[in-house]
């Protein structure tokens, strides 16, 4: 939701932006996911919870992601992993602020914070960070912030594109943009994420997307990490599968609450 833990944040905070008419179609919401583990030879069990909230706050989108995963090892000990990201992205694509944390059991293992500014939604961006260290760097022209990237996928599906390639920056991994390739599958109006029904998703188009993240550290053509998800055209992520090292985690939507836009 990307792997240091916070690479997961790339896939929830996921997920929304590019100025234009499609902004009105995004649904401000709070969603709760149950986390379940896939097969793992080193674990005997595990479960967790993840929440994601995106608010329409006048001229921007405010996002809040929190997750905790409890893992049971073969030795019987329970270990807890946690990660969070609070961010704000302007609707015109010119500004982006982020603050991320990672936890292992009760110890904080990572903290990142910074702000990006640029003259237009596609111009190079100047980033000033104060965590983990004081630094300044420049993102190349065309880099997408999280909200921008989500709308790029939604627009790609609407246009019938099979593949969307973009440079993405959310601040959770390092001081550079990451190349993300997204293979888009056929969309439909009748997909449901679980046995539950969600009235706000009735009649809303959704499509599968398989994402590959390239951070420049792997052999040519081999992604550093991969994720798959089901994305609705209103910005809701219906399901998500991601990796934490060799552990596969499935995020299954359990609750969805629309949120009213906040005034200016």
XYZ file of N, CA and C in Angstrom:
792
model
N 1.057 -0.097 0.000
C 0.000 0.000 0.000
C 1.637 0.150 0.000
N 5.848 -1.720 -0.751
C 6.151 -0.650 -1.722
C 7.412 -0.527 -1.742
N 10.970 -3.970 -0.202
C 10.015 -3.030 0.375
C 10.550 -2.731 1.736
N 10.858 -1.484 1.971
C 10.714 -1.043 3.338
C 9.217 -0.991 3.587
N 8.829 -0.938 4.850
C 7.393 -0.928 5.137
C 6.704 0.226 4.437
N 7.295 1.386 4.467
C 6.609 2.549 3.939
C 6.425 2.517 2.434
N 7.029 1.562 1.725
C 6.741 1.482 0.308
C 5.286 1.115 0.095
N 4.671 0.514 1.105
C 3.248 0.228 1.042
C 2.456 1.517 0.930
N 2.936 2.559 1.554
C 2.260 3.838 1.501
C 2.102 4.297 0.063
N 3.033 3.937 -0.811
C 2.899 4.292 -2.210
C 1.575 3.785 -2.751
N 1.037 2.685 -2.106
C -0.194 2.128 -2.672
C -1.441 2.349 -1.967
N -1.326 3.233 -0.975
C -2.602 3.759 -0.646
C -2.493 5.235 -0.708
N -1.583 5.632 -0.108
C -1.637 7.035 -0.160
C -1.054 7.344 -1.464
N -2.059 6.331 -1.509
C -2.066 5.933 -2.069
C -2.403 6.589 -3.022
N -2.611 7.250 -3.954
C -3.567 6.911 -4.987
C -4.523 8.034 -5.282
N -4.305 9.146 -5.696
C -5.316 10.118 -6.098
C -4.726 11.379 -6.783
N -4.989 12.291 -7.951
C -4.687 13.639 -8.350
C -4.590 14.212 -9.718
N -3.909 14.950 -10.376
C -3.954 15.668 -11.646
C -5.148 16.612 -11.726
N -4.832 17.894 -11.847
C -5.889 18.906 -11.910
C -6.746 18.679 -13.146
N -8.036 18.962 -13.026
C -8.912 18.789 -14.175
C -10.299 18.382 -13.748
N -11.235 18.220 -14.677
C -12.618 17.910 -14.365
C -12.791 16.626 -13.576
N -11.895 15.641 -13.748
C -12.072 14.358 -13.060
C -11.944 14.486 -11.557
N -11.419 15.625 -11.056
C -11.314 15.817 -9.615
C -12.661 15.621 -8.935
N -13.741 16.104 -9.569
C -15.063 16.062 -8.954
C -15.556 14.637 -8.757
N -14.967 13.665 -9.453
C -15.418 12.285 -9.361
C -14.759 11.520 -8.216
N -13.737 12.090 -7.606
C -13.093 11.411 -6.490
C -13.996 11.465 -5.260
N -14.028 10.363 -4.517
C -14.891 10.267 -3.343
C -14.063 10.463 -2.075
N -14.250 11.569 -1.354
C -13.604 11.670 -0.034
C -14.159 10.561 0.849
N -13.283 9.808 1.521
C -13.790 8.654 2.251
C -12.798 8.171 3.299
N -13.310 7.328 4.169
C -12.483 6.585 5.116
C -12.757 5.107 4.875
N -11.700 4.303 4.737
C -11.864 2.889 4.465
C -11.020 2.084 5.447
N -11.573 0.964 5.885
C -10.884 0.062 6.809
C -10.648 -1.260 6.098
N -9.405 -1.746 6.164
C -9.037 -3.014 5.545
C -8.587 -4.008 6.611
N -9.007 -5.252 6.449
C -8.441 -6.348 7.225
C -7.212 -6.868 6.483
N -6.116 -7.068 7.210
C -4.887 -7.567 6.603
C -4.738 -9.054 6.894
N -4.498 -9.827 5.854
C -4.324 -11.275 6.002
C -3.059 -11.697 5.275
N -2.355 -12.692 5.835
C -1.104 -13.155 5.252
C -1.324 -14.249 4.224
N -0.481 -14.246 3.194
C -0.430 -15.363 2.274
C 0.482 -16.428 2.854
N 0.821 -17.441 2.085
C 1.689 -18.510 2.564
C 3.095 -17.997 2.857
N 3.657 -18.417 3.985
C 5.021 -18.036 4.342
C 5.648 -19.169 5.129
N 6.857 -19.573 4.727
C 7.512 -20.680 5.403
C 8.074 -20.331 6.756
N 8.193 -19.026 7.056
C 8.797 -18.622 8.326
C 7.786 -18.150 9.347
N 6.512 -18.115 8.989
C 5.476 -17.619 9.902
C 4.387 -18.665 10.076
N 3.799 -18.676 11.261
C 2.701 -19.597 11.523
C 1.349 -18.894 11.469
N 1.356 -17.578 11.393
C 0.103 -16.844 11.327
C 0.346 -15.348 11.408
N -0.720 -14.593 11.240
C -0.616 -13.148 11.317
C -1.888 -12.485 10.837
N -2.134 -11.292 11.332
C -3.291 -10.518 10.907
C -3.062 -9.062 11.279
N -3.904 -8.202 10.750
C -3.729 -6.791 11.055
C -4.883 -5.960 10.538
N -4.700 -4.648 10.645
C -5.734 -3.694 10.260
C -5.058 -2.495 9.613
N -5.687 -1.973 8.593
C -5.178 -0.775 7.936
C -6.337 0.178 7.670
N -6.142 1.458 7.934
C -7.159 2.460 7.656
C -6.567 3.519 6.730
N -7.386 4.005 5.826
C -6.975 5.072 4.924
C -8.089 6.091 4.842
N -7.718 7.353 4.938
C -8.698 8.437 4.907
C -8.225 9.510 3.948
N -9.102 9.950 3.067
C -8.794 11.078 2.193
C -9.920 12.095 2.316
N -9.542 13.329 2.641
C -10.513 14.403 2.842
C -10.326 15.472 1.772
N -11.461 16.017 1.325
C -11.461 17.168 0.427
C -11.417 18.413 1.300
N -10.248 19.048 1.386
C -10.073 20.201 2.281
C -9.817 21.456 1.450
N -10.859 21.959 0.848
C -10.835 23.192 0.070
C -9.934 23.063 -1.151
N -8.694 23.531 -1.076
C -7.812 23.543 -2.241
C -6.864 22.355 -2.294
N -7.111 21.343 -1.447
C -6.207 20.201 -1.424
C -6.883 18.925 -0.950
N -6.094 17.841 -0.975
C -6.521 16.532 -0.468
C -5.656 16.192 0.744
N -6.285 15.934 1.880
C -5.567 15.523 3.084
C -5.723 14.022 3.252
N -4.601 13.300 3.384
C -4.630 11.840 3.463
C -3.969 11.346 4.742
N -4.525 10.277 5.298
C -4.020 9.709 6.548
C -4.093 8.188 6.444
N -2.933 7.549 6.468
C -2.844 6.092 6.388
C -2.215 5.549 7.665
N -2.842 4.533 8.264
C -2.290 3.875 9.448
C -2.468 2.367 9.289
N -1.459 1.593 9.701
C -1.550 0.139 9.605
C -0.727 -0.518 10.697
N -1.212 -1.674 11.149
C -0.474 -2.487 12.110
C -0.677 -3.950 11.748
N 0.415 -4.705 11.766
C 0.372 -6.111 11.394
C 1.071 -6.931 12.476
N 0.365 -7.924 13.017
C 0.942 -8.822 14.025
C 1.345 -10.124 13.358
N 2.608 -10.530 13.558
C 3.142 -11.721 12.910
C 3.561 -12.737 13.959
N 3.123 -13.997 13.791
C 3.492 -15.071 14.715
C 4.576 -15.923 14.079
N 5.744 -15.984 14.714
C 6.855 -16.759 14.193
C 6.801 -18.210 14.636
N 7.684 -19.024 14.073
C 7.729 -20.436 14.434
C 8.130 -20.636 15.889
N 8.784 -19.624 16.472
C 9.181 -19.714 17.880
C 8.047 -19.349 18.825
N 6.875 -18.990 18.261
C 5.725 -18.648 19.080
C 5.653 -17.185 19.473
N 6.685 -16.410 19.187
C 6.671 -14.991 19.541
C 5.856 -14.187 18.538
N 5.205 -13.131 19.062
C 4.417 -12.231 18.229
C 5.204 -10.946 18.010
N 5.370 -10.577 16.764
C 6.053 -9.334 16.427
C 5.064 -8.416 15.699
N 5.141 -7.134 15.998
C 4.216 -6.170 15.406
C 4.960 -5.169 14.529
N 4.445 -4.986 13.338
C 4.959 -3.975 12.422
C 3.905 -2.892 12.249
N 4.333 -1.651 12.209
C 3.388 -0.567 12.020
C 3.952 0.480 11.087
N 3.082 1.129 10.354
C 3.522 2.224 9.494
C 2.378 3.224 9.325
N 2.746 4.467 9.073
C 1.736 5.504 8.912
C 2.276 6.599 7.999
N 1.357 7.306 7.359
C 1.728 8.473 6.575
C 0.589 9.469 6.612
N 0.932 10.710 6.923
C 0.009 11.838 6.847
C 0.523 12.756 5.743
N -0.335 13.122 4.801
C 0.120 13.951 3.687
C -0.981 14.895 3.235
N -0.558 15.923 2.506
C -1.491 16.885 1.915
C -0.992 17.214 0.519
N -1.911 17.211 -0.447
C -1.564 17.494 -1.836
C -2.520 18.527 -2.403
N -1.982 19.593 -2.962
C -2.845 20.635 -3.528
C -3.525 20.119 -4.788
N -4.723 20.585 -5.038
C -5.488 20.121 -6.187
C -4.897 20.583 -7.513
N -4.100 21.658 -7.473
C -3.468 22.115 -8.710
C -2.141 21.410 -8.983
N -1.740 20.462 -8.087
C -0.529 19.680 -8.302
C 0.769 20.415 -8.051
N 0.706 21.587 -7.411
C 1.912 22.389 -7.221
C 2.603 22.162 -5.882
N 1.887 21.603 -4.891
C 2.480 21.437 -3.567
C 2.124 20.071 -2.995
N 3.048 19.546 -2.181
C 2.835 18.249 -1.543
C 3.634 18.202 -0.247
N 2.982 17.821 0.862
C 3.637 17.672 2.157
C 3.444 16.249 2.651
N 4.449 15.706 3.358
C 4.359 14.329 3.830
C 5.086 14.149 5.156
N 4.587 13.183 5.941
C 5.238 12.767 7.187
C 4.973 11.284 7.365
N 6.017 10.463 7.374
C 5.863 9.013 7.476
C 6.606 8.471 8.684
N 6.100 7.351 9.231
C 6.755 6.664 10.345
C 6.667 5.170 10.131
N 7.695 4.444 10.589
C 7.684 2.986 10.624
C 8.003 2.528 12.034
N 7.329 1.445 12.477
C 7.530 0.901 13.822
C 7.785 -0.596 13.738
N 8.672 -1.086 14.581
C 8.888 -2.512 14.741
C 8.723 -2.820 16.225
N 7.686 -3.581 16.554
C 7.257 -3.759 17.941
C 6.995 -2.368 18.521
N 7.684 -1.951 19.546
C 7.417 -0.631 20.128
C 8.459 0.407 19.723
N 9.399 0.023 18.858
C 10.497 0.922 18.506
C 10.259 1.579 17.147
N 10.410 2.891 17.121
C 10.320 3.612 15.856
C 11.606 3.387 15.067
N 11.476 2.938 13.829
C 12.650 2.609 13.019
C 12.898 3.593 11.886
N 11.917 4.417 11.559
C 12.094 5.368 10.466
C 11.117 6.518 10.610
N 11.575 7.692 10.201
C 10.714 8.882 10.200
C 11.174 9.785 9.061
N 10.228 10.234 8.222
C 10.549 11.096 7.093
C 9.536 12.225 7.011
N 10.020 13.430 6.693
C 9.104 14.581 6.575
C 9.691 15.590 5.590
N 8.824 16.190 4.759
C 9.290 17.180 3.810
C 8.139 17.836 3.076
N 8.483 18.790 2.218
C 7.486 19.503 1.418
C 8.047 19.781 0.032
N 7.209 19.551 -0.985
C 7.586 19.800 -2.377
C 6.768 20.964 -2.920
N 7.422 21.815 -3.730
C 6.762 22.951 -4.370
C 7.239 23.053 -5.814
N 6.337 23.501 -6.699
C 6.710 23.724 -8.085
C 5.777 24.744 -8.714
N 6.148 25.235 -9.897
C 5.403 26.315 -10.538
C 4.160 25.833 -11.278
N 4.164 24.569 -11.685
C 2.990 24.003 -12.354
C 2.906 22.524 -12.020
N 1.805 21.875 -12.404
C 1.581 20.474 -12.046
C 2.557 19.522 -12.711
N 3.272 19.977 -13.748
C 4.199 19.101 -14.460
C 5.639 19.614 -14.437
N 5.893 20.717 -13.729
C 7.234 21.303 -13.682
C 8.128 20.546 -12.708
N 9.457 20.737 -12.785
C 10.338 20.180 -11.751
C 9.916 20.704 -10.379
N 10.108 19.892 -9.347
C 9.682 20.277 -7.992
C 10.883 20.386 -7.072
N 10.913 21.429 -6.280
C 11.934 21.595 -5.246
C 11.399 21.028 -3.940
N 12.159 20.132 -3.330
C 11.739 19.485 -2.091
C 12.691 19.881 -0.970
N 12.115 20.309 0.153
C 12.889 20.600 1.357
C 12.447 19.619 2.428
N 13.374 18.803 2.940
C 13.077 17.800 3.964
C 13.838 18.119 5.245
N 13.228 17.797 6.391
C 13.933 17.985 7.665
C 14.062 16.684 8.453
N 13.478 15.588 7.943
C 13.640 14.263 8.533
C 13.801 13.242 7.414
N 14.699 12.276 7.543
C 15.541 11.988 8.708
C 16.695 12.970 8.884
N 16.995 13.740 7.810
C 18.045 14.745 7.873
C 17.596 15.980 7.112
N 18.255 17.100 7.353
C 18.015 18.298 6.569
C 18.558 18.067 5.161
N 17.718 18.254 4.146
C 18.170 18.064 2.769
C 17.276 18.834 1.811
N 17.825 19.144 0.647
C 17.075 19.763 -0.432
C 17.419 19.035 -1.728
N 16.405 18.776 -2.550
C 16.634 18.080 -3.806
C 15.543 18.455 -4.797
N 15.767 18.093 -6.054
C 14.842 18.459 -7.128
C 14.283 17.201 -7.785
N 12.973 17.177 -7.966
C 12.306 16.091 -8.689
C 12.168 16.507 -10.154
N 12.390 15.596 -11.094
C 12.330 15.966 -12.514
C 10.926 16.354 -12.960
N 10.866 17.091 -14.050
C 9.587 17.483 -14.638
C 8.751 16.244 -14.939
N 7.445 16.360 -14.715
C 6.538 15.251 -14.992
C 6.335 14.293 -13.844
N 7.080 14.464 -12.738
C 6.885 13.591 -11.577
C 5.475 13.775 -11.027
N 4.807 12.672 -10.701
C 3.457 12.716 -10.168
C 3.474 12.537 -8.659
N 2.614 13.277 -7.979
C 2.363 13.058 -6.564
C 1.266 11.984 -6.449
N 0.997 11.456 -5.235
C 0.058 10.321 -5.124
C -1.322 10.553 -5.732
N -1.939 11.702 -5.475
C -3.272 11.945 -6.025
C -3.211 12.037 -7.545
N -2.183 12.678 -8.031
C -2.011 12.755 -9.480
C -1.877 11.365 -10.105
N -1.133 10.491 -9.452
C -0.902 9.160 -10.026
C -2.181 8.342 -10.075
N -3.001 8.433 -9.032
C -4.256 7.685 -9.045
C -5.142 8.114 -10.207
N -5.257 9.413 -10.409
C -6.102 9.870 -11.516
C -5.496 9.516 -12.866
N -4.182 9.427 -12.940
C -3.564 8.987 -14.189
C -3.982 7.554 -14.514
N -4.073 6.699 -13.482
C -4.530 5.324 -13.700
C -6.000 5.296 -14.101
N -6.809 6.093 -13.414
C -8.248 6.133 -13.720
C -8.477 6.633 -15.148
N -7.746 7.669 -15.539
C -7.890 8.189 -16.898
C -7.369 7.180 -17.924
N -6.305 6.448 -17.552
C -5.793 5.427 -18.454
C -6.820 4.344 -18.706
N -7.515 3.917 -17.658
C -8.559 2.913 -17.818
C -9.693 3.448 -18.686
N -10.105 4.692 -18.440
C -11.198 5.276 -19.214
C -10.850 5.391 -20.697
N -9.556 5.578 -20.986
C -9.110 5.716 -22.376
C -8.797 4.373 -23.025
N -8.939 3.283 -22.277
C -8.671 1.964 -22.830
C -7.201 1.601 -22.902
N -6.362 2.292 -22.137
C -4.933 1.999 -22.147
C -4.650 0.721 -21.358
N -3.667 -0.045 -21.815
C -3.303 -1.287 -21.139
C -2.129 -1.096 -20.183
N -1.396 0.018 -20.326
C -0.199 0.210 -19.513
C 0.019 1.701 -19.275
N 0.307 2.054 -18.039
C 0.595 3.443 -17.676
C 1.945 3.478 -16.978
N 2.872 4.253 -17.515
C 4.208 4.393 -16.932
C 4.370 5.806 -16.405
N 4.857 5.938 -15.173
C 4.995 7.267 -14.582
C 6.093 7.270 -13.540
N 6.613 8.465 -13.248
C 7.502 8.667 -12.118
C 6.671 9.189 -10.958
N 6.789 8.545 -9.792
C 5.958 8.856 -8.631
C 6.828 9.258 -7.449
N 6.374 10.271 -6.721
C 7.047 10.654 -5.479
C 6.005 10.826 -4.382
N 6.187 10.085 -3.255
C 5.314 10.283 -2.099
C 6.121 10.559 -0.834
N 7.449 10.485 -0.912
C 8.303 10.824 0.222
C 8.581 9.702 1.185
N 8.028 8.510 0.948
C 8.138 7.442 1.938
C 9.419 6.631 1.822
N 10.117 6.732 0.691
C 11.252 5.847 0.470
C 12.589 6.577 0.438
N 12.686 7.658 -0.278
C 13.962 8.352 -0.394
C 13.795 9.670 -1.103
N 14.903 10.298 -1.427
C 14.879 11.628 -2.020
C 14.889 11.588 -3.547
N 14.016 10.775 -4.092
C 13.927 10.696 -5.543
C 12.586 10.108 -5.955
N 12.224 10.360 -7.219
C 11.006 9.759 -7.757
C 11.278 8.308 -8.124
N 10.235 7.499 -8.107
C 10.328 6.076 -8.431
C 9.531 5.814 -9.696
N 10.109 5.032 -10.601
C 9.386 4.663 -11.816
C 8.382 3.559 -11.489
N 7.130 3.781 -11.867
C 6.061 2.814 -11.604
C 5.377 2.449 -12.910
N 5.396 1.176 -13.234
C 4.673 0.680 -14.395
C 3.403 -0.017 -13.945
N 2.272 0.355 -14.525
C 0.985 -0.209 -14.127
C 0.317 -0.879 -15.317
N 0.107 -2.197 -15.225
C -0.636 -2.940 -16.243
C -2.104 -2.950 -15.841
N -2.953 -2.412 -16.703
C -4.381 -2.274 -16.387
C -5.175 -3.386 -17.063
N -6.030 -4.047 -16.286
C -6.881 -5.095 -16.819
C -8.248 -4.565 -17.200
N -9.105 -5.408 -17.790
C -10.453 -4.986 -18.193
C -11.278 -4.546 -16.993
N -11.971 -3.440 -17.123
C -12.815 -2.927 -16.047
C -14.233 -3.451 -16.141
N -14.994 -3.228 -15.061
C -16.386 -3.667 -15.030
C -17.148 -2.855 -14.001
N -18.486 -3.009 -14.024
C -19.344 -2.284 -13.087
C -19.856 -3.167 -11.955
N -19.596 -4.465 -12.015
C -20.238 -5.381 -11.077
C -19.275 -6.064 -10.126
N -18.025 -5.605 -10.036
C -17.072 -6.254 -9.140
C -17.345 -5.861 -7.695
N -17.294 -6.833 -6.786
C -17.455 -6.554 -5.363
C -16.230 -7.064 -4.620
N -15.734 -6.316 -3.618
C -14.495 -6.679 -2.941
C -14.602 -7.853 -1.981
N -15.810 -8.184 -1.516
C -15.965 -9.255 -0.532
C -17.422 -9.679 -0.517
N -17.787 -10.426 0.495
C -19.194 -10.819 0.630
C -20.049 -9.644 1.085
N -19.419 -8.564 1.550
C -20.170 -7.387 1.970
C -20.567 -6.558 0.748
N -21.624 -5.776 0.904
C -22.031 -4.840 -0.133
C -21.775 -3.428 0.347
N -21.372 -2.564 -0.580
C -21.069 -1.174 -0.261
C -21.904 -0.297 -1.192
N -22.982 0.292 -0.689
C -23.893 1.069 -1.536
C -23.199 2.166 -2.335
N -22.160 2.768 -1.776
C -21.491 3.875 -2.468
C -20.656 3.402 -3.655
N -20.492 2.085 -3.804
C -19.738 1.549 -4.929
C -20.639 0.898 -5.981
N -21.941 0.893 -5.730
C -22.879 0.277 -6.671
C -22.878 1.054 -7.985
N -22.643 0.344 -9.076
C -22.637 0.975 -10.384
C -21.392 1.769 -10.698
N -20.366 1.685 -9.833
C -19.109 2.410 -10.059
C -18.122 1.477 -10.756
N -17.514 1.937 -11.819
C -16.567 1.124 -12.575
C -15.303 0.871 -11.740
N -14.761 -0.325 -11.850
C -13.484 -0.650 -11.216
C -12.659 -1.489 -12.180
N -11.346 -1.540 -11.942
C -10.456 -2.290 -12.826
C -9.251 -2.787 -12.041
N -8.666 -3.922 -12.461
C -7.472 -4.430 -11.788
C -6.228 -3.721 -12.320
N -5.248 -3.551 -11.448
C -3.976 -2.940 -11.841
C -2.846 -3.695 -11.153
N -1.854 -4.078 -11.932
C -0.655 -4.715 -11.398
C 0.487 -3.715 -11.508
N 1.086 -3.366 -10.374
C 2.090 -2.315 -10.342
C 3.478 -2.880 -10.082
N 4.444 -2.363 -10.823
C 5.842 -2.740 -10.648
C 6.630 -1.471 -10.329
N 7.432 -1.520 -9.244
C 8.191 -0.364 -8.779
C 9.674 -0.576 -9.086
N 10.253 0.402 -9.768
C 11.661 0.327 -10.154
C 12.436 1.437 -9.453
N 13.357 1.049 -8.580
C 14.119 2.021 -7.811
C 15.581 2.083 -8.211
N 15.922 1.445 -9.339
C 17.269 1.540 -9.872
C 18.276 0.620 -9.217
N 17.824 -0.332 -8.384
C 18.753 -1.205 -7.681
C 18.708 -2.658 -8.154
N 17.898 -2.932 -9.160
C 17.732 -4.323 -9.585
C 18.241 -4.507 -11.006
N 18.294 -5.760 -11.434
C 18.709 -6.056 -12.798
C 17.715 -5.453 -13.784
N 18.161 -5.226 -14.992
C 17.325 -4.590 -16.000
C 16.032 -5.370 -16.213
N 14.928 -4.652 -16.137
C 13.632 -5.268 -16.381
C 13.016 -5.963 -15.192
N 13.721 -6.063 -14.071
C 13.194 -6.738 -12.889
C 12.794 -5.686 -11.847
N 11.525 -5.602 -11.453
C 11.109 -4.582 -10.489
C 11.648 -4.873 -9.091
N 11.836 -3.806 -8.315
C 12.268 -3.960 -6.928
C 11.134 -4.469 -6.047
N 9.913 -4.117 -6.379
C 8.750 -4.632 -5.653
C 7.533 -4.550 -6.558
N 6.498 -5.317 -6.185
C 5.275 -5.372 -6.983
C 4.056 -5.351 -6.073
N 2.956 -4.860 -6.604
C 1.677 -4.857 -5.902
C 0.573 -5.065 -6.923
N -0.579 -5.514 -6.457
C -1.752 -5.595 -7.313
C -2.942 -5.050 -6.537
N -3.876 -4.462 -7.249
C -5.028 -3.862 -6.566
C -6.223 -3.799 -7.503
N -7.359 -3.504 -6.910
C -8.580 -3.223 -7.657
C -8.947 -1.776 -7.359
N -8.965 -0.930 -8.371
C -9.188 0.495 -8.186
C -10.517 0.911 -8.800
N -11.328 1.617 -8.023
C -12.587 2.172 -8.518
C -12.338 3.531 -9.161
N -13.210 3.925 -10.065
C -13.033 5.192 -10.773
C -13.288 6.404 -9.882
N -13.767 6.183 -8.654
C -13.918 7.288 -7.706
C -12.739 7.351 -6.720
N -11.690 6.549 -6.965
C -10.492 6.609 -6.144
C -10.442 5.621 -5.005
N -11.491 4.851 -4.775
C -11.490 3.858 -3.701
C -10.703 2.626 -4.149
N -9.818 2.135 -3.278
C -9.088 0.897 -3.546
C -9.872 -0.250 -2.922
N -10.437 -1.120 -3.754
C -11.290 -2.188 -3.258
C -10.523 -3.322 -2.615
N -9.336 -3.614 -3.133
C -8.488 -4.646 -2.553
C -7.051 -4.354 -2.950
N -6.116 -4.891 -2.160
C -4.703 -4.625 -2.389
C -3.889 -5.816 -1.912
N -2.921 -6.226 -2.706
C -1.973 -7.256 -2.297
C -0.566 -6.690 -2.433
N 0.232 -6.776 -1.372
C 1.571 -6.223 -1.401
C 2.513 -7.131 -0.626
N 3.793 -6.849 -0.729
C 4.785 -7.671 -0.066
C 5.538 -6.913 0.997
N 5.874 -7.618 2.079
C 6.784 -7.118 3.110
C 7.935 -8.116 3.150
N 8.994 -7.814 2.408
C 10.050 -8.813 2.257
C 9.487 -10.002 1.497
N 9.584 -11.199 2.088
C 9.045 -12.396 1.422
C 7.634 -12.725 1.884
N 7.012 -11.817 2.615
C 5.658 -12.025 3.127
C 4.652 -11.346 2.203
N 3.637 -12.076 1.761
C 2.567 -11.504 0.967
C 1.399 -11.144 1.876
N 0.892 -9.929 1.725
C -0.195 -9.449 2.563
C -1.363 -9.027 1.679
N -2.561 -9.455 2.043
C -3.782 -9.058 1.342
C -4.565 -8.092 2.212
N -4.932 -6.948 1.626
C -5.776 -5.973 2.308
C -7.189 -6.092 1.746
N -8.129 -6.482 2.599
C -9.507 -6.740 2.183
C -10.412 -5.668 2.785
N -11.170 -4.970 1.946
C -12.004 -3.872 2.425
C -13.112 -4.388 3.327
N -13.206 -3.761 4.503
C -14.186 -4.181 5.493
C -15.232 -3.099 5.762
N -14.819 -1.831 5.705
C -15.743 -0.723 5.947
C -15.424 0.418 4.986
N -16.457 1.123 4.549
C -16.281 2.290 3.691
C -17.249 3.373 4.144
N -16.713 4.558 4.468
C -17.532 5.672 4.933
C -17.236 6.916 4.103
N -18.187 7.394 3.296
C -17.963 8.646 2.572
C -17.829 9.818 3.541
N -17.026 10.809 3.171
C -16.810 11.983 4.004
C -17.257 13.239 3.245
N -17.855 14.161 3.957
C -18.300 15.406 3.320
C -17.101 16.329 3.101
N -17.075 17.036 1.970
C -15.996 18.014 1.729
C -16.006 19.086 2.816
N -14.817 19.528 3.181
C -14.691 20.578 4.185
C -14.620 21.928 3.480
N -15.189 22.939 4.104
C -15.245 24.262 3.505
C -13.903 24.978 3.532
N -13.809 26.041 2.747
C -12.572 26.829 2.691
C -12.546 27.864 3.836
